[in-house]
Structures are given as C-alpha cells and as structure tokens.
PDB file of C-alpha atoms and ligand atoms in Angstrom:
ATOM      1  CA  MET B  12     -16.260  -8.158 -33.010  1.00 86.00           C
ATOM      2  CA  LYS B  13     -15.908 -11.323 -31.469  1.00 94.00           C
ATOM      3  CA  ILE B  14     -13.566 -12.461 -28.662  1.00 96.00           C
ATOM      4  CA  ASP B  15     -13.140 -15.296 -27.628  1.00 97.00           C
ATOM      5  CA  LEU B  16      -9.853 -16.154 -25.005  1.00 98.00           C
ATOM      6  CA  HIS B  17     -10.522 -19.915 -23.620  1.00 98.00           C
ATOM      7  CA  SER B  18     -10.263 -23.084 -25.796  1.00 98.00           C
ATOM      8  CA  HIS B  19      -9.154 -26.111 -26.264  1.00 97.00           C
ATOM      9  CA  THR B  20      -7.431 -28.277 -28.618  1.00 96.00           C
ATOM     10  CA  ARG B  21      -6.536 -32.600 -29.210  1.00 93.00           C
ATOM     11  CA  HIS B  22      -3.309 -31.011 -27.593  1.00 92.00           C
ATOM     12  CA  SER B  23      -4.874 -31.738 -24.418  1.00 89.00           C
ATOM     13  CA  ASP B  24      -8.921 -32.393 -23.817  1.00 88.00           C
ATOM     14  CA  GLY B  25     -10.152 -30.813 -26.593  1.00 93.00           C
ATOM     15  CA  HIS B  26     -11.374 -32.914 -29.316  1.00 92.00           C
ATOM     16  CA  LEU B  27     -10.426 -30.750 -32.621  1.00 96.00           C
ATOM     17  CA  SER B  28      -7.379 -30.679 -33.953  1.00 97.00           C
ATOM     18  CA  VAL B  29      -5.827 -27.017 -34.094  1.00 97.00           C
ATOM     19  CA  THR B  30      -6.473 -26.853 -37.665  1.00 97.00           C
ATOM     20  CA  GLU B  31     -10.012 -28.117 -36.925  1.00 97.00           C
ATOM     21  CA  LEU B  32     -10.671 -25.380 -34.363  1.00 98.00           C
ATOM     22  CA  LEU B  33      -9.288 -22.679 -36.690  1.00 97.00           C
ATOM     23  CA  GLU B  34     -11.823 -23.585 -39.328  1.00 96.00           C
ATOM     24  CA  ARG B  35     -14.136 -23.620 -36.428  1.00 97.00           C
ATOM     25  CA  ALA B  36     -13.626 -20.410 -35.259  1.00 97.00           C
ATOM     26  CA  ALA B  37     -13.932 -18.538 -38.723  1.00 95.00           C
ATOM     27  CA  THR B  38     -16.940 -20.363 -39.416  1.00 94.00           C
ATOM     28  CA  MET B  39     -18.243 -18.846 -36.121  1.00 95.00           C
ATOM     29  CA  GLN B  40     -16.554 -15.788 -37.310  1.00 95.00           C
ATOM     30  CA  VAL B  41     -14.258 -15.180 -34.364  1.00 96.00           C
ATOM     31  CA  ASP B  42     -11.960 -12.520 -34.613  1.00 96.00           C
ATOM     32  CA  VAL B  43      -9.696 -13.000 -31.779  1.00 97.00           C
ATOM     33  CA  LEU B  44      -8.780 -16.532 -29.932  1.00 98.00           C
ATOM     34  CA  ALA B  45      -6.690 -17.857 -27.710  1.00 98.00           C
ATOM     35  CA  ILE B  46      -5.718 -21.381 -27.759  1.00 98.00           C
ATOM     36  CA  THR B  47      -5.290 -22.410 -23.935  1.00 98.00           C
ATOM     37  CA  ASP B  48      -4.728 -25.933 -23.657  1.00 96.00           C
ATOM     38  CA  HIS B  49      -4.194 -27.445 -20.137  1.00 94.00           C
ATOM     39  CA  ASP B  50      -0.432 -26.815 -19.216  1.00 95.00           C
ATOM     40  CA  THR B  51       1.091 -27.277 -22.685  1.00 95.00           C
ATOM     41  CA  LEU B  52       1.546 -24.461 -25.516  1.00 97.00           C
ATOM     42  CA  ALA B  53       1.828 -26.867 -27.988  1.00 96.00           C
ATOM     43  CA  GLY B  54      -0.971 -25.762 -29.993  1.00 97.00           C
ATOM     44  CA  VAL B  55      -0.295 -22.266 -30.197  1.00 97.00           C
ATOM     45  CA  SER B  56       2.999 -22.715 -32.202  1.00 94.00           C
ATOM     46  CA  GLU B  57       0.902 -25.084 -34.517  1.00 96.00           C
ATOM     47  CA  ALA B  58      -1.583 -22.618 -34.999  1.00 97.00           C
ATOM     48  CA  GLN B  59       0.864 -19.814 -35.918  1.00 94.00           C
ATOM     49  CA  ASP B  60       2.185 -21.914 -38.552  1.00 93.00           C
ATOM     50  CA  TYR B  61      -1.481 -22.931 -40.141  1.00 94.00           C
ATOM     51  CA  LEU B  62      -2.531 -19.071 -39.901  1.00 93.00           C
ATOM     52  CA  SER B  63       0.713 -17.719 -41.409  1.00 90.00           C
ATOM     53  CA  GLN B  64       0.280 -20.298 -44.511  1.00 91.00           C
ATOM     54  CA  SER B  65      -3.438 -19.799 -44.630  1.00 88.00           C
ATOM     55  CA  GLY B  66      -3.816 -16.135 -44.930  1.00 83.00           C
ATOM     56  CA  SER B  67      -6.597 -15.682 -42.304  1.00 87.00           C
ATOM     57  CA  LYS B  68      -7.636 -12.760 -40.462  1.00 90.00           C
ATOM     58  CA  LEU B  69      -7.912 -14.547 -36.953  1.00 95.00           C
ATOM     59  CA  GLN B  70      -6.200 -13.417 -34.513  1.00 96.00           C
ATOM     60  CA  LEU B  71      -4.623 -15.625 -32.350  1.00 97.00           C
ATOM     61  CA  ILE B  72      -3.384 -15.081 -28.902  1.00 97.00           C
ATOM     62  CA  SER B  73      -0.919 -17.442 -27.378  1.00 98.00           C
ATOM     63  CA  GLY B  74      -2.464 -18.750 -23.706  1.00 98.00           C
ATOM     64  CA  VAL B  75      -2.013 -22.046 -21.596  1.00 98.00           C
ATOM     65  CA  GLU B  76      -4.346 -22.951 -18.626  1.00 98.00           C
ATOM     66  CA  ILE B  77      -2.272 -23.878 -15.622  1.00 97.00           C
ATOM     67  CA  SER B  78      -3.566 -26.395 -13.314  1.00 95.00           C
ATOM     68  CA  THR B  79      -2.879 -25.299  -9.431  1.00 96.00           C
ATOM     69  CA  ARG B  80      -3.998 -26.685  -5.818  1.00 94.00           C
ATOM     70  CA  TRP B  81      -5.095 -24.090  -3.428  1.00 96.00           C
ATOM     71  CA  HIS B  82      -6.454 -25.219   0.013  1.00 94.00           C
ATOM     72  CA  GLY B  83      -7.884 -28.295  -1.309  1.00 89.00           C
ATOM     73  CA  PHE B  84      -9.750 -26.976  -5.021  1.00 91.00           C
ATOM     74  CA  ASP B  85      -8.244 -27.326  -8.189  1.00 90.00           C
ATOM     75  CA  ILE B  86      -7.904 -23.803  -9.368  1.00 96.00           C
ATOM     76  CA  HIS B  87      -7.136 -23.035 -13.433  1.00 97.00           C
ATOM     77  CA  VAL B  88      -5.136 -19.705 -14.026  1.00 98.00           C
ATOM     78  CA  LEU B  89      -5.167 -18.610 -17.617  1.00 98.00           C
ATOM     79  CA  GLY B  90      -1.758 -16.908 -18.976  1.00 98.00           C
ATOM     80  CA  LEU B  91      -2.395 -14.739 -21.902  1.00 98.00           C
ATOM     81  CA  HIS B  92      -0.735 -13.094 -24.203  1.00 98.00           C
ATOM     82  CA  LEU B  93       2.794 -15.009 -23.051  1.00 98.00           C
ATOM     83  CA  ASP B  94       5.968 -15.738 -24.977  1.00 97.00           C
ATOM     84  CA  HIS B  95       4.453 -19.036 -26.043  1.00 97.00           C
ATOM     85  CA  LYS B  96       8.574 -20.136 -26.948  1.00 97.00           C
ATOM     86  CA  ASP B  97      10.101 -19.106 -23.350  1.00 98.00           C
ATOM     87  CA  PRO B  98      12.359 -21.634 -22.738  1.00 98.00           C
ATOM     88  CA  GLN B  99      11.884 -21.800 -18.988  1.00 98.00           C
ATOM     89  CA  LEU B 100       8.199 -21.730 -19.686  1.00 98.00           C
ATOM     90  CA  LEU B 101       8.321 -24.781 -21.593  1.00 97.00           C
ATOM     91  CA  VAL B 102      10.918 -26.471 -19.150  1.00 97.00           C
ATOM     92  CA  ARG B 103       7.960 -25.814 -16.616  1.00 97.00           C
ATOM     93  CA  MET B 104       4.722 -26.636 -18.942  1.00 97.00           C
ATOM     94  CA  GLU B 105       7.087 -30.395 -19.043  1.00 95.00           C
ATOM     95  CA  GLN B 106       6.743 -30.611 -15.356  1.00 94.00           C
ATOM     96  CA  GLN B 107       3.276 -30.175 -15.095  1.00 93.00           C
ATOM     97  CA  GLN B 108       2.606 -32.398 -17.631  1.00 92.00           C
ATOM     98  CA  GLU B 109       5.175 -34.955 -15.984  1.00 93.00           C
ATOM     99  CA  ARG B 110       2.562 -34.588 -12.613  1.00 92.00           C
ATOM    100  CA  ARG B 111      -0.546 -35.191 -14.620  1.00 91.00           C
ATOM    101  CA  ARG B 112       1.005 -38.093 -16.317  1.00 93.00           C
ATOM    102  CA  GLN B 113       2.045 -39.765 -12.642  1.00 94.00           C
ATOM    103  CA  ARG B 114      -1.210 -38.994 -11.700  1.00 94.00           C
ATOM    104  CA  ALA B 115      -2.933 -40.742 -14.725  1.00 95.00           C
ATOM    105  CA  LEU B 116      -1.148 -43.125 -14.079  1.00 96.00           C
ATOM    106  CA  LYS B 117      -2.756 -43.761 -10.663  1.00 97.00           C
ATOM    107  CA  ILE B 118      -5.682 -43.671 -11.850  1.00 97.00           C
ATOM    108  CA  ALA B 119      -5.695 -45.916 -14.199  1.00 97.00           C
ATOM    109  CA  GLU B 120      -4.330 -48.391 -11.298  1.00 97.00           C
ATOM    110  CA  LYS B 121      -7.073 -47.511  -9.129  1.00 97.00           C
ATOM    111  CA  LEU B 122      -9.449 -47.938 -11.988  1.00 97.00           C
ATOM    112  CA  GLU B 123      -8.391 -51.737 -12.627  1.00 95.00           C
ATOM    113  CA  LYS B 124      -8.675 -52.367  -8.947  1.00 95.00           C
ATOM    114  CA  CYS B 125     -12.389 -51.696 -10.095  1.00 94.00           C
ATOM    115  CA  GLY B 126     -12.146 -53.935 -12.797  1.00 94.00           C
ATOM    116  CA  TYR B 127     -11.342 -52.375 -15.723  1.00 95.00           C
ATOM    117  CA  GLN B 128      -8.118 -53.389 -17.638  1.00 93.00           C
ATOM    118  CA  GLU B 129      -5.992 -51.363 -19.419  1.00 95.00           C
ATOM    119  CA  MET B 130      -7.664 -48.216 -18.445  1.00 96.00           C
ATOM    120  CA  TYR B 131      -4.002 -46.108 -19.332  1.00 96.00           C
ATOM    121  CA  ALA B 132      -3.559 -47.247 -22.877  1.00 96.00           C
ATOM    122  CA  LYS B 133      -7.282 -46.567 -23.417  1.00 96.00           C
ATOM    123  CA  ALA B 134      -7.262 -42.666 -22.221  1.00 95.00           C
ATOM    124  CA  GLU B 135      -4.294 -42.565 -23.942  1.00 94.00           C
ATOM    125  CA  GLU B 136      -5.250 -43.808 -27.671  1.00 93.00           C
ATOM    126  CA  LEU B 137      -8.308 -41.340 -26.944  1.00 90.00           C
ATOM    127  CA  ALA B 138      -6.003 -38.936 -26.167  1.00 87.00           C
ATOM    128  CA  ASP B 139      -4.327 -39.236 -29.482  1.00 84.00           C
ATOM    129  CA  GLY B 140      -0.730 -37.884 -28.496  1.00 81.00           C
ATOM    130  CA  GLY B 141      -1.993 -35.323 -25.883  1.00 79.00           C
ATOM    131  CA  GLN B 142      -2.132 -35.526 -22.272  1.00 81.00           C
ATOM    132  CA  VAL B 143      -4.024 -38.267 -20.331  1.00 90.00           C
ATOM    133  CA  THR B 144      -6.866 -36.337 -18.233  1.00 88.00           C
ATOM    134  CA  ARG B 145      -9.692 -37.507 -15.857  1.00 92.00           C
ATOM    135  CA  ALA B 146     -12.008 -36.208 -19.294  1.00 91.00           C
ATOM    136  CA  HIS B 147     -10.050 -39.188 -21.099  1.00 93.00           C
ATOM    137  CA  PHE B 148     -10.870 -41.903 -18.261  1.00 96.00           C
ATOM    138  CA  ALA B 149     -14.767 -40.529 -18.440  1.00 96.00           C
ATOM    139  CA  ARG B 150     -14.441 -41.094 -21.935  1.00 95.00           C
ATOM    140  CA  VAL B 151     -13.534 -44.880 -21.958  1.00 96.00           C
ATOM    141  CA  LEU B 152     -15.516 -45.588 -19.122  1.00 96.00           C
ATOM    142  CA  TYR B 153     -18.916 -43.870 -21.155  1.00 96.00           C
ATOM    143  CA  GLN B 154     -17.570 -45.666 -23.966  1.00 94.00           C
ATOM    144  CA  LEU B 155     -17.549 -48.923 -22.073  1.00 94.00           C
ATOM    145  CA  GLY B 156     -20.850 -48.774 -20.964  1.00 95.00           C
ATOM    146  CA  GLN B 157     -20.159 -48.448 -17.764  1.00 94.00           C
ATOM    147  CA  VAL B 158     -21.672 -45.241 -16.684  1.00 96.00           C
ATOM    148  CA  LYS B 159     -24.277 -43.580 -18.649  1.00 96.00           C
ATOM    149  CA  ASP B 160     -22.721 -39.881 -19.600  1.00 94.00           C
ATOM    150  CA  MET B 161     -19.268 -38.075 -18.328  1.00 91.00           C
ATOM    151  CA  GLN B 162     -20.404 -36.643 -14.959  1.00 93.00           C
ATOM    152  CA  GLN B 163     -21.433 -40.245 -13.782  1.00 96.00           C
ATOM    153  CA  ALA B 164     -18.061 -41.114 -14.396  1.00 96.00           C
ATOM    154  CA  PHE B 165     -17.193 -38.531 -12.214  1.00 96.00           C
ATOM    155  CA  THR B 166     -19.445 -38.937  -9.829  1.00 96.00           C
ATOM    156  CA  ARG B 167     -18.740 -42.601  -9.116  1.00 96.00           C
ATOM    157  CA  TYR B 168     -15.543 -42.794 -10.035  1.00 97.00           C
ATOM    158  CA  LEU B 169     -13.233 -39.874 -11.200  1.00 96.00           C
ATOM    159  CA  GLY B 170     -14.445 -36.746  -8.129  1.00 94.00           C
ATOM    160  CA  LYS B 171     -12.826 -35.909  -4.891  1.00 88.00           C
ATOM    161  CA  GLY B 172     -13.175 -38.700  -2.630  1.00 92.00           C
ATOM    162  CA  LYS B 173     -14.756 -41.603  -5.257  1.00 96.00           C
ATOM    163  CA  ARG B 174     -12.650 -44.992  -5.867  1.00 96.00           C
ATOM    164  CA  ALA B 175     -10.317 -43.898  -8.910  1.00 96.00           C
ATOM    165  CA  TYR B 176      -9.835 -40.333  -7.241  1.00 95.00           C
ATOM    166  CA  VAL B 177      -6.019 -39.175  -6.805  1.00 94.00           C
ATOM    167  CA  ALA B 178      -5.255 -35.750  -5.040  1.00 88.00           C
ATOM    168  CA  PRO B 179      -2.964 -33.806  -8.041  1.00 84.00           C
ATOM    169  CA  GLN B 180      -0.132 -32.336  -7.109  1.00 86.00           C
ATOM    170  CA  TRP B 181      -0.133 -29.035  -8.595  1.00 92.00           C
ATOM    171  CA  ILE B 182       2.047 -25.918  -8.020  1.00 95.00           C
ATOM    172  CA  THR B 183       0.343 -22.971  -5.629  1.00 96.00           C
ATOM    173  CA  LEU B 184      -1.706 -19.882  -7.125  1.00 97.00           C
ATOM    174  CA  ALA B 185       1.081 -17.901  -6.786  1.00 98.00           C
ATOM    175  CA  GLU B 186       3.868 -19.623  -8.323  1.00 98.00           C
ATOM    176  CA  ALA B 187       1.066 -19.707 -11.447  1.00 98.00           C
ATOM    177  CA  VAL B 188       1.092 -15.954 -11.280  1.00 98.00           C
ATOM    178  CA  GLU B 189       4.904 -15.705 -11.671  1.00 98.00           C
ATOM    179  CA  TRP B 190       5.343 -18.630 -14.124  1.00 98.00           C
ATOM    180  CA  ILE B 191       2.937 -16.219 -16.448  1.00 98.00           C
ATOM    181  CA  HIS B 192       4.512 -12.941 -15.827  1.00 98.00           C
ATOM    182  CA  ASP B 193       7.983 -14.641 -16.479  1.00 98.00           C
ATOM    183  CA  ALA B 194       6.740 -15.064 -19.815  1.00 98.00           C
ATOM    184  CA  GLY B 195       5.536 -11.565 -20.410  1.00 98.00           C
ATOM    185  CA  GLY B 196       1.741 -12.684 -19.822  1.00 98.00           C
ATOM    186  CA  GLU B 197      -0.844 -11.984 -17.776  1.00 98.00           C
ATOM    187  CA  ALA B 198      -2.261 -13.963 -15.443  1.00 98.00           C
ATOM    188  CA  VAL B 199      -5.991 -14.653 -15.582  1.00 98.00           C
ATOM    189  CA  LEU B 200      -8.507 -16.785 -13.055  1.00 98.00           C
ATOM    190  CA  ALA B 201     -10.356 -19.019 -15.009  1.00 98.00           C
ATOM    191  CA  HIS B 202     -14.032 -19.701 -15.131  1.00 97.00           C
ATOM    192  CA  PRO B 203     -14.259 -18.460 -10.938  1.00 97.00           C
ATOM    193  CA  ALA B 204     -18.334 -19.716 -10.910  1.00 95.00           C
ATOM    194  CA  ASN B 205     -17.097 -23.084 -11.612  1.00 94.00           C
ATOM    195  CA  TYR B 206     -15.324 -24.217  -8.300  1.00 94.00           C
ATOM    196  CA  ASP B 207     -18.184 -24.761  -6.514  1.00 89.00           C
ATOM    197  CA  MET B 208     -17.430 -23.158  -3.297  1.00 95.00           C
ATOM    198  CA  THR B 209     -19.424 -20.493  -1.405  1.00 97.00           C
ATOM    199  CA  MET B 210     -19.258 -16.852  -1.911  1.00 97.00           C
ATOM    200  CA  LYS B 211     -16.926 -16.312   0.933  1.00 98.00           C
ATOM    201  CA  TRP B 212     -14.214 -18.743  -0.583  1.00 98.00           C
ATOM    202  CA  LEU B 213     -14.426 -16.904  -3.719  1.00 98.00           C
ATOM    203  CA  LYS B 214     -13.668 -13.500  -2.095  1.00 98.00           C
ATOM    204  CA  ARG B 215     -10.539 -15.340  -0.424  1.00 98.00           C
ATOM    205  CA  LEU B 216      -9.296 -16.933  -3.657  1.00 98.00           C
ATOM    206  CA  LEU B 217      -9.977 -13.584  -5.876  1.00 98.00           C
ATOM    207  CA  GLY B 218      -8.255 -11.546  -2.504  1.00 98.00           C
ATOM    208  CA  GLU B 219      -5.398 -14.123  -2.941  1.00 98.00           C
ATOM    209  CA  PHE B 220      -5.008 -14.218  -6.357  1.00 98.00           C
ATOM    210  CA  ALA B 221      -5.096 -10.054  -6.468  1.00 98.00           C
ATOM    211  CA  THR B 222      -2.395 -10.089  -3.490  1.00 98.00           C
ATOM    212  CA  ALA B 223      -0.019 -12.604  -5.905  1.00 98.00           C
ATOM    213  CA  GLY B 224      -0.607 -10.211  -8.966  1.00 98.00           C
ATOM    214  CA  GLY B 225      -3.030 -11.974 -10.473  1.00 98.00           C
ATOM    215  CA  ASP B 226      -4.241  -9.569 -13.680  1.00 98.00           C
ATOM    216  CA  GLY B 227      -7.892 -10.566 -14.427  1.00 98.00           C
ATOM    217  CA  MET B 228     -10.418 -13.111 -13.977  1.00 98.00           C
ATOM    218  CA  GLU B 229     -13.191 -14.561 -16.708  1.00 98.00           C
ATOM    219  CA  VAL B 230     -16.047 -12.917 -15.876  1.00 98.00           C
ATOM    220  CA  VAL B 231     -18.285 -13.998 -18.847  1.00 95.00           C
ATOM    221  CA  HIS B 232     -17.666 -18.083 -19.343  1.00 89.00           C
ATOM    222  CA  GLY B 233     -19.147 -20.730 -21.278  1.00 80.00           C
ATOM    223  CA  ASN B 234     -22.876 -20.836 -20.194  1.00 82.00           C
ATOM    224  CA  LEU B 235     -22.856 -18.457 -17.288  1.00 89.00           C
ATOM    225  CA  ALA B 236     -26.304 -17.540 -16.048  1.00 89.00           C
ATOM    226  CA  LYS B 237     -26.442 -13.901 -16.325  1.00 91.00           C
ATOM    227  CA  ASP B 238     -27.022 -13.296 -12.539  1.00 93.00           C
ATOM    228  CA  LYS B 239     -24.097 -15.374 -12.193  1.00 94.00           C
ATOM    229  CA  GLN B 240     -21.958 -12.759 -14.776  1.00 95.00           C
ATOM    230  CA  ARG B 241     -23.299  -9.739 -12.806  1.00 95.00           C
ATOM    231  CA  THR B 242     -21.648 -11.177  -9.685  1.00 97.00           C
ATOM    232  CA  LEU B 243     -18.734 -12.028 -11.568  1.00 97.00           C
ATOM    233  CA  ALA B 244     -18.547  -8.339 -12.555  1.00 97.00           C
ATOM    234  CA  MET B 245     -18.781  -7.034  -9.140  1.00 97.00           C
ATOM    235  CA  LEU B 246     -16.128  -8.767  -7.986  1.00 98.00           C
ATOM    236  CA  ALA B 247     -13.602  -8.142 -10.968  1.00 98.00           C
ATOM    237  CA  LYS B 248     -14.017  -4.237  -9.648  1.00 98.00           C
ATOM    238  CA  GLU B 249     -13.829  -5.113  -5.949  1.00 98.00           C
ATOM    239  CA  TYR B 250     -10.672  -6.842  -6.054  1.00 98.00           C
ATOM    240  CA  GLN B 251      -9.588  -4.583  -9.178  1.00 98.00           C
ATOM    241  CA  LEU B 252      -8.866  -7.429 -12.000  1.00 98.00           C
ATOM    242  CA  LYS B 253      -9.289  -7.071 -15.477  1.00 98.00           C
ATOM    243  CA  ALA B 254     -11.965  -8.570 -17.355  1.00 98.00           C
ATOM    244  CA  SER B 255     -11.752 -11.808 -19.563  1.00 98.00           C
ATOM    245  CA  VAL B 256     -14.426 -13.447 -21.448  1.00 97.00           C
ATOM    246  CA  GLY B 257     -14.000 -17.025 -23.117  1.00 97.00           C
ATOM    247  CA  SER B 258     -15.776 -20.305 -24.024  1.00 97.00           C
ATOM    248  CA  ASP B 259     -13.850 -22.785 -22.344  1.00 96.00           C
ATOM    249  CA  PHE B 260     -14.678 -24.424 -25.388  1.00 97.00           C
ATOM    250  CA  HIS B 261     -13.645 -28.122 -25.826  1.00 95.00           C
ATOM    251  CA  PHE B 262     -15.528 -29.725 -28.693  1.00 94.00           C
ATOM    252  CA  PRO B 263     -19.190 -28.378 -30.700  1.00 92.00           C
ATOM    253  CA  SER B 264     -22.230 -28.833 -28.391  1.00 90.00           C
ATOM    254  CA  ARG B 265     -25.676 -27.936 -27.776  1.00 86.00           C
ATOM    255  CA  TRP B 266     -24.224 -25.912 -25.073  1.00 85.00           C
ATOM    256  CA  THR B 267     -20.594 -24.804 -25.750  1.00 89.00           C
ATOM    257  CA  GLU B 268     -19.787 -23.135 -29.035  1.00 94.00           C
ATOM    258  CA  LEU B 269     -16.570 -20.594 -29.791  1.00 96.00           C
ATOM    259  CA  GLY B 270     -17.364 -16.832 -29.489  1.00 94.00           C
ATOM    260  CA  ARG B 271     -21.046 -17.175 -28.805  1.00 92.00           C
ATOM    261  CA  ASN B 272     -22.143 -14.996 -25.745  1.00 91.00           C
ATOM    262  CA  LEU B 273     -19.516 -13.666 -24.589  1.00 92.00           C
ATOM    263  CA  SER B 274     -20.028  -9.649 -24.562  1.00 91.00           C
ATOM    264  CA  LEU B 275     -18.324  -8.506 -21.822  1.00 92.00           C
ATOM    265  CA  PRO B 276     -20.667  -6.428 -19.330  1.00 90.00           C
ATOM    266  CA  GLU B 277     -20.197  -2.394 -19.004  1.00 90.00           C
ATOM    267  CA  GLY B 278     -17.738  -0.920 -16.489  1.00 93.00           C
ATOM    268  CA  LEU B 279     -14.897  -3.204 -16.466  1.00 97.00           C
ATOM    269  CA  THR B 280     -11.398  -2.973 -18.188  1.00 97.00           C
ATOM    270  CA  PRO B 281     -11.093  -5.910 -20.374  1.00 97.00           C
ATOM    271  CA  ILE B 282      -8.246  -7.947 -20.088  1.00 98.00           C
ATOM    272  CA  TRP B 283      -6.980  -7.051 -23.927  1.00 97.00           C
ATOM    273  CA  GLN B 284      -6.828  -3.325 -23.485  1.00 94.00           C
ATOM    274  CA  GLU B 285      -3.436  -2.579 -23.535  1.00 93.00           C
ATOM    275  CA  TRP B 286      -2.673  -5.611 -26.355  1.00 93.00           C
ATOM    276  CA  ARG B 287      -1.986  -4.497 -29.976  1.00 84.00           C
ATOM    277  CA  LEU B 288      -5.107  -5.976 -31.882  1.00 83.00           C
ATOM    278  CA  GLY B 289      -6.212  -5.506 -35.397  1.00 71.00           C
ATOM    279  CA  PRO B 290      -7.725  -2.127 -36.561  1.00 60.00           C
ATOM    280  CA  GLN B 291     -10.588  -4.338 -37.021  1.00 51.00           C
ATOM    281  CA  VAL B 292     -10.890  -4.778 -33.154  1.00 44.00           C
ATOM    282  CA  ALA B 293      -9.723  -1.653 -31.940  1.00 39.00           C
ATOM    283  CA  VAL B 294     -11.883  -1.503 -28.579  1.00 40.00           C
TER     284      VAL B 294
HETATM  285 MN1   MN U  11     -10.199 -29.007 -20.072  1.00 56.39          MN
HETATM  286 MN1   MN U  12     -10.727 -25.098 -16.528  1.00 56.39          MN
HETATM  287 MN1   MN U  13     -10.207 -24.851 -19.921  1.00 56.39          MN
END
C-alpha cells in the first residue's frame, strides 16, 4: 500500500498537469494520493472529474498547502481531507492568491532593477495559467542563463535578504489551522525538517502549532535522511501530533518521485487513521 499525501500540479508550481500527475501516480502504484497545490484547490476538482471518468482505483484525498508567516519564517500548513468545494475556503484561497500575485509583481519590479526585463510576463508564461511563484522566477533566471541552477537564483536574487526578495504577507499559523478546520479538514505541518531552524525553534513551532489545534505533522517527507525521520517521529509523539507522509512532488527527477520511500515509522498515529479509505488500503 502506497500513500503519498503531498503533491503539486501546474495549478501551482508543479510541472505536470493534473492528468499527467495522476497517470504518473498510477505508474508508481500509488494507492492514495493527496493533491496539495499552494493556496488553490483547482487541481483537486479537476482530478476528481478525471478519476470518475477513467475508472482508476487511485484514491484521491483533497488537499491544499497554505502559506503562513511565523516569527519571520515561511511555514507551510497542509489541509488534508477537507471539503474542496467549501465556498468560504475558496474565497480565502483567492485572498491568498491575490497576496501571492502582489508579491510576484513586486519581485518582478526588483528583478527589473537588476537589469532583467519583462520578468512577470515571462514567469506568468511558465506558470501556464497557474500562480506565479518564486520558483517560476528562478526558472526564468535559469533559462536566461543568468544562474547555474535554481538554487543559485535563490542565493543571488530571490532568497531572504537578497536583491529581489520581497517579504510575504501571509496569514498566521493559527488562522491556517482555523481555515482548514472550518472546511472540515485536518491541519498538518508540512516538511518540518526543511525550515532551516534550530531544534529549539522547531520545538517552539510544534508547540504553538499543537496549541492552535494542529492535527498532525509530516514525519516522512521527500528525501529525508533516516536520522531526521527518527527525530521527527520522536517530536510527533512528544507533541501528540498525528503523522503524515508525502513526497512534496513537483516534477520527476532523480531525487523526487511519487510514493517513494514513504513508509511510516512504527508507534505513530497515521493522519489517515479515521479516514474512510477503500478496503485495499485498510490499515
Ligand atoms: Mn512548491
Ligand atoms: Mn512547502
Ligand atoms: Mn509542497
């Protein structure tokens, strides 16, 4: 049984269309997949339509990855197993998208001061109807031959404190949890090992997230070393959070794949424990 509760499509910064993502999930023998685009649920609806017509056995979990701001850190909270047609949630996601758009326009302005022209238009073209994110600007810079890889685009221009950095205006951690609960979902702290913070800060984050009513945390996420997984498993127990697993798949590469190496360490409560998953995924 393969469960992957974190993936992206072209509706945000993933490279695959919804159909391509679902086909790839089938190829990788994923049984349960959550689509969790950044601040949009458009991919979930599209995937449902596709699956109901294709007769696929893949079980789709509705999801979203919400950007929040916490003590200067950009913290991502996954909303899983929620009502993706909840009108209030859809309005709230539109607000988030508008914030992202305003930020992208400011980033483009700063990049133009660095000598790069028409950056918003170029990033928008890459986004292909989806939201323009920093990753798109990184790809434009890479394609222009201005940086040697995506990472360098962040260390030179887009990262915190660099020339084209614009601080985001996201909602708080507690608001994200509330929004997710209002739509009937479970709030899961995304990729806790990726925030580049000390253990002291991470514990503070988990404590506040749990106090705000957060339900779970990712314990196994894309390419996480075993020792870090063990640490996260220990923290999930300490803060009494349920455990989630997800590849954070954006595009096929040597390092990321749907459903790969995502088995949950023992002794944890899976976030999907009370979901009605089909018989083939009884746990
Ligand atoms: Mn992303
Ligand atoms: Mn994320
Ligand atoms: Mn993600």
